[in-house]
Amino acid sequence: MTQTLVVANWKENITVDEAQEWVEKLSSKFKVQSSKLEVVVCPSFVVLPMMAYEISKFEGVKLGAQDISKFEEGQHTGEVSAKMLKDFVSYVIVGHSERRRYFNETDEDVISKMGQCLKHNLTPIVCVSKTEEVSAVSNETEQGSDSAKLEPRSGKNGLEKTVFVYEPLEAISAEGEFHPDDPEHVNLMAEKIKMIVGKNTPVLYGGSVNAENVRSFVDQPDIDGVLVGQTSLDAVEFSKIINNSAMSRRFAPSDSDESK
Ligand code: PGA
């Protein structure tokens, strides 16, 4: 993986007005433009249309959704389909531990949602907290047991078009408390995940990432970026995370093009 991904997951936070303020703050702090870095912002569904317009002003920043329907379309009140989302987003977070925990999402649901993403040319960002969850997705893809669920995109294996996030449950920030995992342990887990899904599939880390600790993760050889919850709500802090990630040792000095 030659590109580092920095994903903001706003969760159930930030209204349209607040998003406007966030973008204004980001624009005054947003310094790094690097082809080696991609930033993805994942607001709630109702904030997506406004953000799609605002984000188009920033180079290297894309939009993502926090969830997606596992169904193509039809009588599923409250669901938002891939066909609806693809006008706004490039990425979709799938199977976040909070969805697994509070909404009883199963591996089967995650596989169906991932399939919807791949079918409609959206990149799934699949969250996992243990290797069994990775194997469940990987087996489904390899066996191709249900091509309607996991349809490979552009003739390539769906796993190569997927991003994984290792997010150990105890590392996710809670009530302002930060408990990041050990970067070397995360690197080991990323290595293990890549052994299952393939070395070309990016693996990110999520859990209490902030401007101070982000380098310790993105400097690791097998960690291809970060998913940031709590700290991404503050545009100034999030800009620092972006700028610090762009200085990762993963980039050769000549490749780093900090603009200002
Ligand atoms: P956090 O969330 O950055 O607030 O710990 C990360 C996540 O939900 O994966």
PDB file of C-alpha atoms and ligand atoms in Angstrom:
ATOM      1  CA  MET A   1       0.000   0.000   0.000  1.00  0.00           C
ATOM      2  CA  THR A   2       1.560   3.253  -1.051  1.00  0.00           C
ATOM      3  CA  GLN A   3      -1.168   5.570   0.185  1.00  0.00           C
ATOM      4  CA  THR A   4      -2.062   6.365   3.777  1.00  0.00           C
ATOM      5  CA  LEU A   5      -5.741   6.716   4.558  1.00  0.00           C
ATOM      6  CA  VAL A   6      -7.044   8.981   7.307  1.00  0.00           C
ATOM      7  CA  VAL A   7     -10.741   8.381   7.974  1.00  0.00           C
ATOM      8  CA  ALA A   8     -12.950  10.605  10.153  1.00  0.00           C
ATOM      9  CA  ASN A   9     -15.926   8.769  11.631  1.00  0.00           C
ATOM     10  CA  TRP A  10     -18.257  11.375  13.101  1.00  0.00           C
ATOM     11  CA  LYS A  11     -20.635   8.721  14.469  1.00  0.00           C
ATOM     12  CA  GLU A  12     -23.924  10.238  15.784  1.00  0.00           C
ATOM     13  CA  ASN A  13     -22.476  13.746  16.003  1.00  0.00           C
ATOM     14  CA  ILE A  14     -22.393  17.008  13.987  1.00  0.00           C
ATOM     15  CA  THR A  15     -25.444  18.697  12.478  1.00  0.00           C
ATOM     16  CA  VAL A  16     -25.489  20.505   9.106  1.00  0.00           C
ATOM     17  CA  ASP A  17     -24.662  23.860  10.772  1.00  0.00           C
ATOM     18  CA  GLU A  18     -21.861  22.302  12.803  1.00  0.00           C
ATOM     19  CA  ALA A  19     -20.497  20.619   9.680  1.00  0.00           C
ATOM     20  CA  GLN A  20     -20.340  24.020   7.984  1.00  0.00           C
ATOM     21  CA  GLU A  21     -18.245  25.362  10.859  1.00  0.00           C
ATOM     22  CA  TRP A  22     -16.069  22.227  10.790  1.00  0.00           C
ATOM     23  CA  VAL A  23     -15.308  22.712   7.095  1.00  0.00           C
ATOM     24  CA  GLU A  24     -14.448  26.393   7.628  1.00  0.00           C
ATOM     25  CA  LYS A  25     -12.036  25.471  10.417  1.00  0.00           C
ATOM     26  CA  LEU A  26     -10.537  22.682   8.336  1.00  0.00           C
ATOM     27  CA  SER A  27      -9.955  25.012   5.413  1.00  0.00           C
ATOM     28  CA  SER A  28      -7.906  27.418   7.505  1.00  0.00           C
ATOM     29  CA  LYS A  29      -5.781  24.568   8.894  1.00  0.00           C
ATOM     30  CA  PHE A  30      -5.639  22.200   5.945  1.00  0.00           C
ATOM     31  CA  LYS A  31      -2.067  22.310   4.722  1.00  0.00           C
ATOM     32  CA  VAL A  32      -0.922  19.029   3.315  1.00  0.00           C
ATOM     33  CA  GLN A  33      -1.646  17.980  -0.213  1.00  0.00           C
ATOM     34  CA  SER A  34       0.042  14.713  -0.937  1.00  0.00           C
ATOM     35  CA  SER A  35      -0.719  12.056  -3.484  1.00  0.00           C
ATOM     36  CA  LYS A  36       0.388   9.616  -0.782  1.00  0.00           C
ATOM     37  CA  LEU A  37      -2.418  10.609   1.558  1.00  0.00           C
ATOM     38  CA  GLU A  38      -6.175  10.314   1.210  1.00  0.00           C
ATOM     39  CA  VAL A  39      -8.618  11.749   3.730  1.00  0.00           C
ATOM     40  CA  VAL A  40     -12.153  10.354   4.059  1.00  0.00           C
ATOM     41  CA  VAL A  41     -14.845  12.120   6.100  1.00  0.00           C
ATOM     42  CA  CYS A  42     -17.858  10.050   7.184  1.00  0.00           C
ATOM     43  CA  PRO A  43     -20.757  12.218   8.443  1.00  0.00           C
ATOM     44  CA  SER A  44     -24.322  11.075   9.148  1.00  0.00           C
ATOM     45  CA  PHE A  45     -26.591  10.427   6.144  1.00  0.00           C
ATOM     46  CA  VAL A  46     -28.443  13.763   6.420  1.00  0.00           C
ATOM     47  CA  VAL A  47     -25.217  15.769   6.373  1.00  0.00           C
ATOM     48  CA  LEU A  48     -23.841  13.983   3.281  1.00  0.00           C
ATOM     49  CA  PRO A  49     -25.407  16.179   0.534  1.00  0.00           C
ATOM     50  CA  MET A  50     -24.083  19.404   2.038  1.00  0.00           C
ATOM     51  CA  MET A  51     -20.674  17.844   2.703  1.00  0.00           C
ATOM     52  CA  ALA A  52     -20.483  16.450  -0.842  1.00  0.00           C
ATOM     53  CA  TYR A  53     -20.544  20.041  -2.076  1.00  0.00           C
ATOM     54  CA  GLU A  54     -18.132  21.396   0.549  1.00  0.00           C
ATOM     55  CA  ILE A  55     -15.615  18.561   0.340  1.00  0.00           C
ATOM     56  CA  SER A  56     -15.302  18.894  -3.437  1.00  0.00           C
ATOM     57  CA  LYS A  57     -13.279  22.085  -2.733  1.00  0.00           C
ATOM     58  CA  PHE A  58     -10.501  20.058  -1.059  1.00  0.00           C
ATOM     59  CA  GLU A  59      -8.019  18.029  -3.030  1.00  0.00           C
ATOM     60  CA  GLY A  60      -7.422  14.544  -1.628  1.00  0.00           C
ATOM     61  CA  VAL A  61     -10.524  14.555   0.588  1.00  0.00           C
ATOM     62  CA  LYS A  62     -13.365  12.129  -0.110  1.00  0.00           C
ATOM     63  CA  LEU A  63     -16.675  11.389   1.525  1.00  0.00           C
ATOM     64  CA  GLY A  64     -17.849   8.169   3.148  1.00  0.00           C
ATOM     65  CA  ALA A  65     -21.045   6.881   4.761  1.00  0.00           C
ATOM     66  CA  GLN A  66     -21.141   5.256   8.186  1.00  0.00           C
ATOM     67  CA  ASP A  67     -23.429   2.418   7.122  1.00  0.00           C
ATOM     68  CA  ILE A  68     -25.378   1.025   4.165  1.00  0.00           C
ATOM     69  CA  SER A  69     -28.397  -1.173   3.583  1.00  0.00           C
ATOM     70  CA  LYS A  70     -27.671  -4.838   3.051  1.00  0.00           C
ATOM     71  CA  PHE A  71     -30.523  -4.869   0.526  1.00  0.00           C
ATOM     72  CA  GLU A  72     -30.525  -3.593  -3.041  1.00  0.00           C
ATOM     73  CA  GLU A  73     -33.879  -1.729  -2.651  1.00  0.00           C
ATOM     74  CA  GLY A  74     -37.464  -2.218  -1.522  1.00  0.00           C
ATOM     75  CA  GLN A  75     -39.585  -2.374   1.603  1.00  0.00           C
ATOM     76  CA  HIS A  76     -36.950  -1.795   4.279  1.00  0.00           C
ATOM     77  CA  THR A  77     -38.053   1.310   6.166  1.00  0.00           C
ATOM     78  CA  GLY A  78     -35.203   3.522   7.265  1.00  0.00           C
ATOM     79  CA  GLU A  79     -32.535   1.914   5.121  1.00  0.00           C
ATOM     80  CA  VAL A  80     -30.248   3.783   2.701  1.00  0.00           C
ATOM     81  CA  SER A  81     -29.124   1.803  -0.325  1.00  0.00           C
ATOM     82  CA  ALA A  82     -25.867   1.737  -2.260  1.00  0.00           C
ATOM     83  CA  LYS A  83     -27.660   3.213  -5.266  1.00  0.00           C
ATOM     84  CA  MET A  84     -28.693   6.217  -3.140  1.00  0.00           C
ATOM     85  CA  LEU A  85     -25.272   6.636  -1.575  1.00  0.00           C
ATOM     86  CA  LYS A  86     -23.157   6.423  -4.671  1.00  0.00           C
ATOM     87  CA  ASP A  87     -24.185   9.931  -5.750  1.00  0.00           C
ATOM     88  CA  PHE A  88     -22.423  11.266  -2.659  1.00  0.00           C
ATOM     89  CA  VAL A  89     -19.743   8.922  -1.343  1.00  0.00           C
ATOM     90  CA  SER A  90     -16.764   6.832  -2.426  1.00  0.00           C
ATOM     91  CA  TYR A  91     -16.388   4.845   0.800  1.00  0.00           C
ATOM     92  CA  VAL A  92     -18.716   3.162   3.309  1.00  0.00           C
ATOM     93  CA  ILE A  93     -17.861   2.031   6.845  1.00  0.00           C
ATOM     94  CA  VAL A  94     -19.223  -1.489   7.323  1.00  0.00           C
ATOM     95  CA  GLY A  95     -19.515  -3.546  10.501  1.00  0.00           C
ATOM     96  CA  HIS A  96     -18.254  -0.965  12.983  1.00  0.00           C
ATOM     97  CA  SER A  97     -18.117  -2.547  16.448  1.00  0.00           C
ATOM     98  CA  GLU A  98     -20.835  -0.151  17.629  1.00  0.00           C
ATOM     99  CA  ARG A  99     -23.176  -1.499  14.920  1.00  0.00           C
ATOM    100  CA  ARG A 100     -22.275  -5.058  15.805  1.00  0.00           C
ATOM    101  CA  ARG A 101     -22.829  -4.310  19.496  1.00  0.00           C
ATOM    102  CA  TYR A 102     -25.884  -2.037  19.580  1.00  0.00           C
ATOM    103  CA  PHE A 103     -27.656  -3.154  16.380  1.00  0.00           C
ATOM    104  CA  ASN A 104     -26.765  -6.832  16.475  1.00  0.00           C
ATOM    105  CA  GLU A 105     -25.023  -6.818  13.124  1.00  0.00           C
ATOM    106  CA  THR A 106     -23.635 -10.239  12.272  1.00  0.00           C
ATOM    107  CA  ASP A 107     -20.791 -11.343   9.997  1.00  0.00           C
ATOM    108  CA  GLU A 108     -23.513 -12.330   7.527  1.00  0.00           C
ATOM    109  CA  ASP A 109     -24.864  -8.733   7.523  1.00  0.00           C
ATOM    110  CA  VAL A 110     -21.343  -7.375   7.101  1.00  0.00           C
ATOM    111  CA  ILE A 111     -20.776  -9.653   4.107  1.00  0.00           C
ATOM    112  CA  SER A 112     -24.061  -8.556   2.494  1.00  0.00           C
ATOM    113  CA  LYS A 113     -23.269  -4.875   3.051  1.00  0.00           C
ATOM    114  CA  MET A 114     -19.772  -5.332   1.696  1.00  0.00           C
ATOM    115  CA  GLY A 115     -21.301  -7.021  -1.342  1.00  0.00           C
ATOM    116  CA  GLN A 116     -23.618  -4.056  -1.925  1.00  0.00           C
ATOM    117  CA  CYS A 117     -20.629  -1.700  -1.782  1.00  0.00           C
ATOM    118  CA  LEU A 118     -18.526  -3.704  -4.219  1.00  0.00           C
ATOM    119  CA  LYS A 119     -21.428  -4.162  -6.615  1.00  0.00           C
ATOM    120  CA  HIS A 120     -21.997  -0.403  -6.758  1.00  0.00           C
ATOM    121  CA  ASN A 121     -18.375   0.641  -6.959  1.00  0.00           C
ATOM    122  CA  LEU A 122     -18.098   1.901  -3.389  1.00  0.00           C
ATOM    123  CA  THR A 123     -15.075   0.972  -1.282  1.00  0.00           C
ATOM    124  CA  PRO A 124     -16.109  -0.841   1.917  1.00  0.00           C
ATOM    125  CA  ILE A 125     -14.144   0.047   5.055  1.00  0.00           C
ATOM    126  CA  VAL A 126     -14.741  -3.138   7.041  1.00  0.00           C
ATOM    127  CA  CYS A 127     -14.165  -2.878  10.801  1.00  0.00           C
ATOM    128  CA  VAL A 128     -12.968  -5.930  12.711  1.00  0.00           C
ATOM    129  CA  SER A 129     -11.809  -6.537  16.249  1.00  0.00           C
ATOM    130  CA  LYS A 130     -10.660 -10.145  15.862  1.00  0.00           C
ATOM    131  CA  THR A 131      -9.225 -12.286  13.096  1.00  0.00           C
ATOM    132  CA  GLU A 132     -12.318 -14.567  13.089  1.00  0.00           C
ATOM    133  CA  GLU A 133     -14.319 -11.644  11.703  1.00  0.00           C
ATOM    134  CA  VAL A 134     -11.746 -11.241   8.936  1.00  0.00           C
ATOM    135  CA  SER A 135     -11.855 -14.943   8.096  1.00  0.00           C
ATOM    136  CA  ALA A 136     -15.653 -14.874   7.868  1.00  0.00           C
ATOM    137  CA  VAL A 137     -15.489 -12.207   5.159  1.00  0.00           C
ATOM    138  CA  SER A 138     -12.505 -13.727   3.436  1.00  0.00           C
ATOM    139  CA  ASN A 139     -14.005 -17.246   3.245  1.00  0.00           C
ATOM    140  CA  GLU A 140     -17.162 -15.889   1.685  1.00  0.00           C
ATOM    141  CA  THR A 141     -15.157 -14.121  -0.998  1.00  0.00           C
ATOM    142  CA  GLU A 142     -12.890 -17.057  -1.742  1.00  0.00           C
ATOM    143  CA  GLN A 143     -15.691 -19.584  -1.930  1.00  0.00           C
ATOM    144  CA  GLY A 144     -17.788 -17.208  -4.006  1.00  0.00           C
ATOM    145  CA  SER A 145     -20.725 -19.064  -2.474  1.00  0.00           C
ATOM    146  CA  ASP A 146     -23.130 -16.257  -3.201  1.00  0.00           C
ATOM    147  CA  SER A 147     -22.019 -14.003  -5.990  1.00  0.00           C
ATOM    148  CA  ALA A 148     -25.009 -11.710  -5.472  1.00  0.00           C
ATOM    149  CA  LYS A 149     -23.660 -10.928  -2.020  1.00  0.00           C
ATOM    150  CA  LEU A 150     -20.003 -10.494  -2.776  1.00  0.00           C
ATOM    151  CA  GLU A 151     -19.695  -9.610  -6.379  1.00  0.00           C
ATOM    152  CA  PRO A 152     -16.093  -8.886  -7.339  1.00  0.00           C
ATOM    153  CA  ARG A 153     -15.633  -5.450  -8.835  1.00  0.00           C
ATOM    154  CA  SER A 154     -13.801  -4.680 -12.092  1.00  0.00           C
ATOM    155  CA  GLY A 155     -12.860  -8.323 -12.461  1.00  0.00           C
ATOM    156  CA  LYS A 156     -10.666  -8.154  -9.364  1.00  0.00           C
ATOM    157  CA  ASN A 157     -11.035  -9.989  -6.115  1.00  0.00           C
ATOM    158  CA  GLY A 158     -13.371  -8.026  -3.835  1.00  0.00           C
ATOM    159  CA  LEU A 159     -10.868  -8.183  -0.994  1.00  0.00           C
ATOM    160  CA  GLU A 160      -8.387  -6.142  -3.001  1.00  0.00           C
ATOM    161  CA  LYS A 161     -11.034  -3.456  -3.310  1.00  0.00           C
ATOM    162  CA  THR A 162     -11.742  -3.422   0.406  1.00  0.00           C
ATOM    163  CA  VAL A 163     -10.150  -1.565   3.302  1.00  0.00           C
ATOM    164  CA  PHE A 164     -10.025  -3.244   6.724  1.00  0.00           C
ATOM    165  CA  VAL A 165      -9.805  -1.463  10.071  1.00  0.00           C
ATOM    166  CA  TYR A 166      -8.485  -3.241  13.120  1.00  0.00           C
ATOM    167  CA  GLU A 167     -10.275  -1.670  16.072  1.00  0.00           C
ATOM    168  CA  PRO A 168      -9.815  -3.498  19.379  1.00  0.00           C
ATOM    169  CA  LEU A 169     -12.929  -2.800  21.460  1.00  0.00           C
ATOM    170  CA  GLU A 170     -11.055  -1.660  24.554  1.00  0.00           C
ATOM    171  CA  ALA A 171      -9.094   0.932  22.536  1.00  0.00           C
ATOM    172  CA  ILE A 172     -12.133   2.891  21.352  1.00  0.00           C
ATOM    173  CA  SER A 173     -12.382   6.154  23.254  1.00  0.00           C
ATOM    174  CA  ALA A 174     -15.207   6.474  25.759  1.00  0.00           C
ATOM    175  CA  GLU A 175     -16.376   9.604  27.574  1.00  0.00           C
ATOM    176  CA  GLY A 176     -13.234  11.500  26.706  1.00  0.00           C
ATOM    177  CA  GLU A 177     -10.944   8.701  27.907  1.00  0.00           C
ATOM    178  CA  PHE A 178      -8.293   7.548  25.442  1.00  0.00           C
ATOM    179  CA  HIS A 179      -6.853   4.010  25.573  1.00  0.00           C
ATOM    180  CA  PRO A 180      -4.866   3.458  22.372  1.00  0.00           C
ATOM    181  CA  ASP A 181      -3.463   0.004  21.626  1.00  0.00           C
ATOM    182  CA  ASP A 182       0.268  -0.555  21.395  1.00  0.00           C
ATOM    183  CA  PRO A 183       1.424   0.352  17.835  1.00  0.00           C
ATOM    184  CA  GLU A 184       3.675  -2.701  17.552  1.00  0.00           C
ATOM    185  CA  HIS A 185       0.830  -4.988  18.562  1.00  0.00           C
ATOM    186  CA  VAL A 186      -1.428  -3.303  16.019  1.00  0.00           C
ATOM    187  CA  ASN A 187       1.233  -3.790  13.355  1.00  0.00           C
ATOM    188  CA  LEU A 188       1.337  -7.495  14.197  1.00  0.00           C
ATOM    189  CA  MET A 189      -2.451  -7.697  13.894  1.00  0.00           C
ATOM    190  CA  ALA A 190      -2.352  -5.820  10.576  1.00  0.00           C
ATOM    191  CA  GLU A 191       0.223  -8.331   9.346  1.00  0.00           C
ATOM    192  CA  LYS A 192      -2.053 -11.214  10.423  1.00  0.00           C
ATOM    193  CA  ILE A 193      -5.056  -9.652   8.694  1.00  0.00           C
ATOM    194  CA  LYS A 194      -3.041  -9.225   5.493  1.00  0.00           C
ATOM    195  CA  MET A 195      -2.040 -12.888   5.670  1.00  0.00           C
ATOM    196  CA  ILE A 196      -5.757 -13.700   5.477  1.00  0.00           C
ATOM    197  CA  VAL A 197      -6.982 -11.128   2.959  1.00  0.00           C
ATOM    198  CA  GLY A 198      -3.876 -10.482   0.888  1.00  0.00           C
ATOM    199  CA  LYS A 199      -0.911  -8.155   1.226  1.00  0.00           C
ATOM    200  CA  ASN A 200      -2.369  -5.542  -1.145  1.00  0.00           C
ATOM    201  CA  THR A 201      -5.434  -4.908   0.995  1.00  0.00           C
ATOM    202  CA  PRO A 202      -4.992  -1.839   3.209  1.00  0.00           C
ATOM    203  CA  VAL A 203      -5.370  -2.318   6.955  1.00  0.00           C
ATOM    204  CA  LEU A 204      -5.996   0.730   9.151  1.00  0.00           C
ATOM    205  CA  TYR A 205      -6.079   1.119  12.914  1.00  0.00           C
ATOM    206  CA  GLY A 206      -8.955   2.627  14.917  1.00  0.00           C
ATOM    207  CA  GLY A 207      -9.040   3.397  18.649  1.00  0.00           C
ATOM    208  CA  SER A 208      -8.166   6.601  20.551  1.00  0.00           C
ATOM    209  CA  VAL A 209      -6.097   8.065  17.723  1.00  0.00           C
ATOM    210  CA  ASN A 210      -5.136  11.709  18.209  1.00  0.00           C
ATOM    211  CA  ALA A 211      -2.609  14.206  16.856  1.00  0.00           C
ATOM    212  CA  GLU A 212       0.035  13.120  19.369  1.00  0.00           C
ATOM    213  CA  ASN A 213      -0.092   9.364  18.789  1.00  0.00           C
ATOM    214  CA  VAL A 214      -0.987   9.129  15.089  1.00  0.00           C
ATOM    215  CA  ARG A 215       2.631   8.954  13.908  1.00  0.00           C
ATOM    216  CA  SER A 216       3.354   5.981  16.161  1.00  0.00           C
ATOM    217  CA  PHE A 217       0.715   4.057  14.185  1.00  0.00           C
ATOM    218  CA  VAL A 218       1.227   5.291  10.627  1.00  0.00           C
ATOM    219  CA  ASP A 219       5.008   4.860  10.894  1.00  0.00           C
ATOM    220  CA  GLN A 220       4.495   1.097  11.264  1.00  0.00           C
ATOM    221  CA  PRO A 221       5.145  -0.800   8.019  1.00  0.00           C
ATOM    222  CA  ASP A 222       1.823  -2.686   7.910  1.00  0.00           C
ATOM    223  CA  ILE A 223      -0.545  -0.001   9.204  1.00  0.00           C
ATOM    224  CA  ASP A 224      -1.914   1.832   6.182  1.00  0.00           C
ATOM    225  CA  GLY A 225      -3.761   4.584   8.008  1.00  0.00           C
ATOM    226  CA  VAL A 226      -6.173   5.375  10.806  1.00  0.00           C
ATOM    227  CA  LEU A 227      -9.876   5.655  11.530  1.00  0.00           C
ATOM    228  CA  VAL A 228     -10.527   8.505  13.931  1.00  0.00           C
ATOM    229  CA  GLY A 229     -13.703   8.894  15.984  1.00  0.00           C
ATOM    230  CA  GLN A 230     -13.723  11.381  18.857  1.00  0.00           C
ATOM    231  CA  THR A 231     -10.768  13.530  17.759  1.00  0.00           C
ATOM    232  CA  SER A 232     -12.172  13.962  14.233  1.00  0.00           C
ATOM    233  CA  LEU A 233     -15.050  16.044  15.649  1.00  0.00           C
ATOM    234  CA  ASP A 234     -12.616  18.897  16.216  1.00  0.00           C
ATOM    235  CA  ALA A 235     -11.510  20.174  12.785  1.00  0.00           C
ATOM    236  CA  VAL A 236      -8.347  21.776  14.152  1.00  0.00           C
ATOM    237  CA  GLU A 237      -7.214  18.571  15.876  1.00  0.00           C
ATOM    238  CA  PHE A 238      -8.206  16.527  12.841  1.00  0.00           C
ATOM    239  CA  SER A 239      -6.090  18.798  10.594  1.00  0.00           C
ATOM    240  CA  LYS A 240      -3.139  18.084  12.880  1.00  0.00           C
ATOM    241  CA  ILE A 241      -3.772  14.345  12.469  1.00  0.00           C
ATOM    242  CA  ILE A 242      -3.784  14.794   8.689  1.00  0.00           C
ATOM    243  CA  ASN A 243      -0.604  16.857   8.714  1.00  0.00           C
ATOM    244  CA  ASN A 244       1.195  14.480  11.065  1.00  0.00           C
ATOM    245  CA  SER A 245       0.130  11.443   9.008  1.00  0.00           C
ATOM    246  CA  ALA A 246       1.585  13.059   5.918  1.00  0.00           C
ATOM    247  CA  MET A 247       4.970  13.082   7.636  1.00  0.00           C
ATOM    248  CA  SER A 248       4.876   9.326   8.116  1.00  0.00           C
ATOM    249  CA  ARG A 249       8.133   7.468   7.678  1.00  0.00           C
ATOM    250  CA  ARG A 250       6.274   5.366   5.138  1.00  0.00           C
ATOM    251  CA  PHE A 251       6.837   8.235   2.712  1.00  0.00           C
ATOM    252  CA  ALA A 252      10.259   8.681   1.178  1.00  0.00           C
ATOM    253  CA  PRO A 253      11.412  12.309   1.647  1.00  0.00           C
ATOM    254  CA  SER A 254      11.120  13.031  -2.055  1.00  0.00           C
ATOM    255  CA  ASP A 255       7.527  11.790  -2.050  1.00  0.00           C
ATOM    256  CA  SER A 256       6.422  14.042   0.772  1.00  0.00           C
ATOM    257  CA  ASP A 257       5.014  17.210  -0.707  1.00  0.00           C
ATOM    258  CA  GLU A 258       4.002  19.319   2.217  1.00  0.00           C
ATOM    259  CA  SER A 259       2.908  22.424   0.426  1.00  0.00           C
ATOM    260  CA  LYS A 260       3.322  25.137   3.035  1.00  0.00           C
TER     261      LYS A 260
HETATM  262  P1  PGA B   1     -12.240   6.747  18.718  1.00  0.00           P
HETATM  263  O1  PGA B   1     -13.139   5.825  17.770  1.00  0.00           O
HETATM  264  O2  PGA B   1     -11.230   7.426  17.843  1.00  0.00           O
HETATM  265  O3  PGA B   1     -13.209   7.711  19.336  1.00  0.00           O
HETATM  266  O4  PGA B   1     -11.592   5.846  19.697  1.00  0.00           O
HETATM  267  C1  PGA B   1     -12.492   4.928  16.930  1.00  0.00           C
HETATM  268  C2  PGA B   1     -13.440   3.906  16.380  1.00  0.00           C
HETATM  269  O5  PGA B   1     -14.640   3.985  16.612  1.00  0.00           O
HETATM  270  O6  PGA B   1     -12.976   2.972  15.709  1.00  0.00           O
END
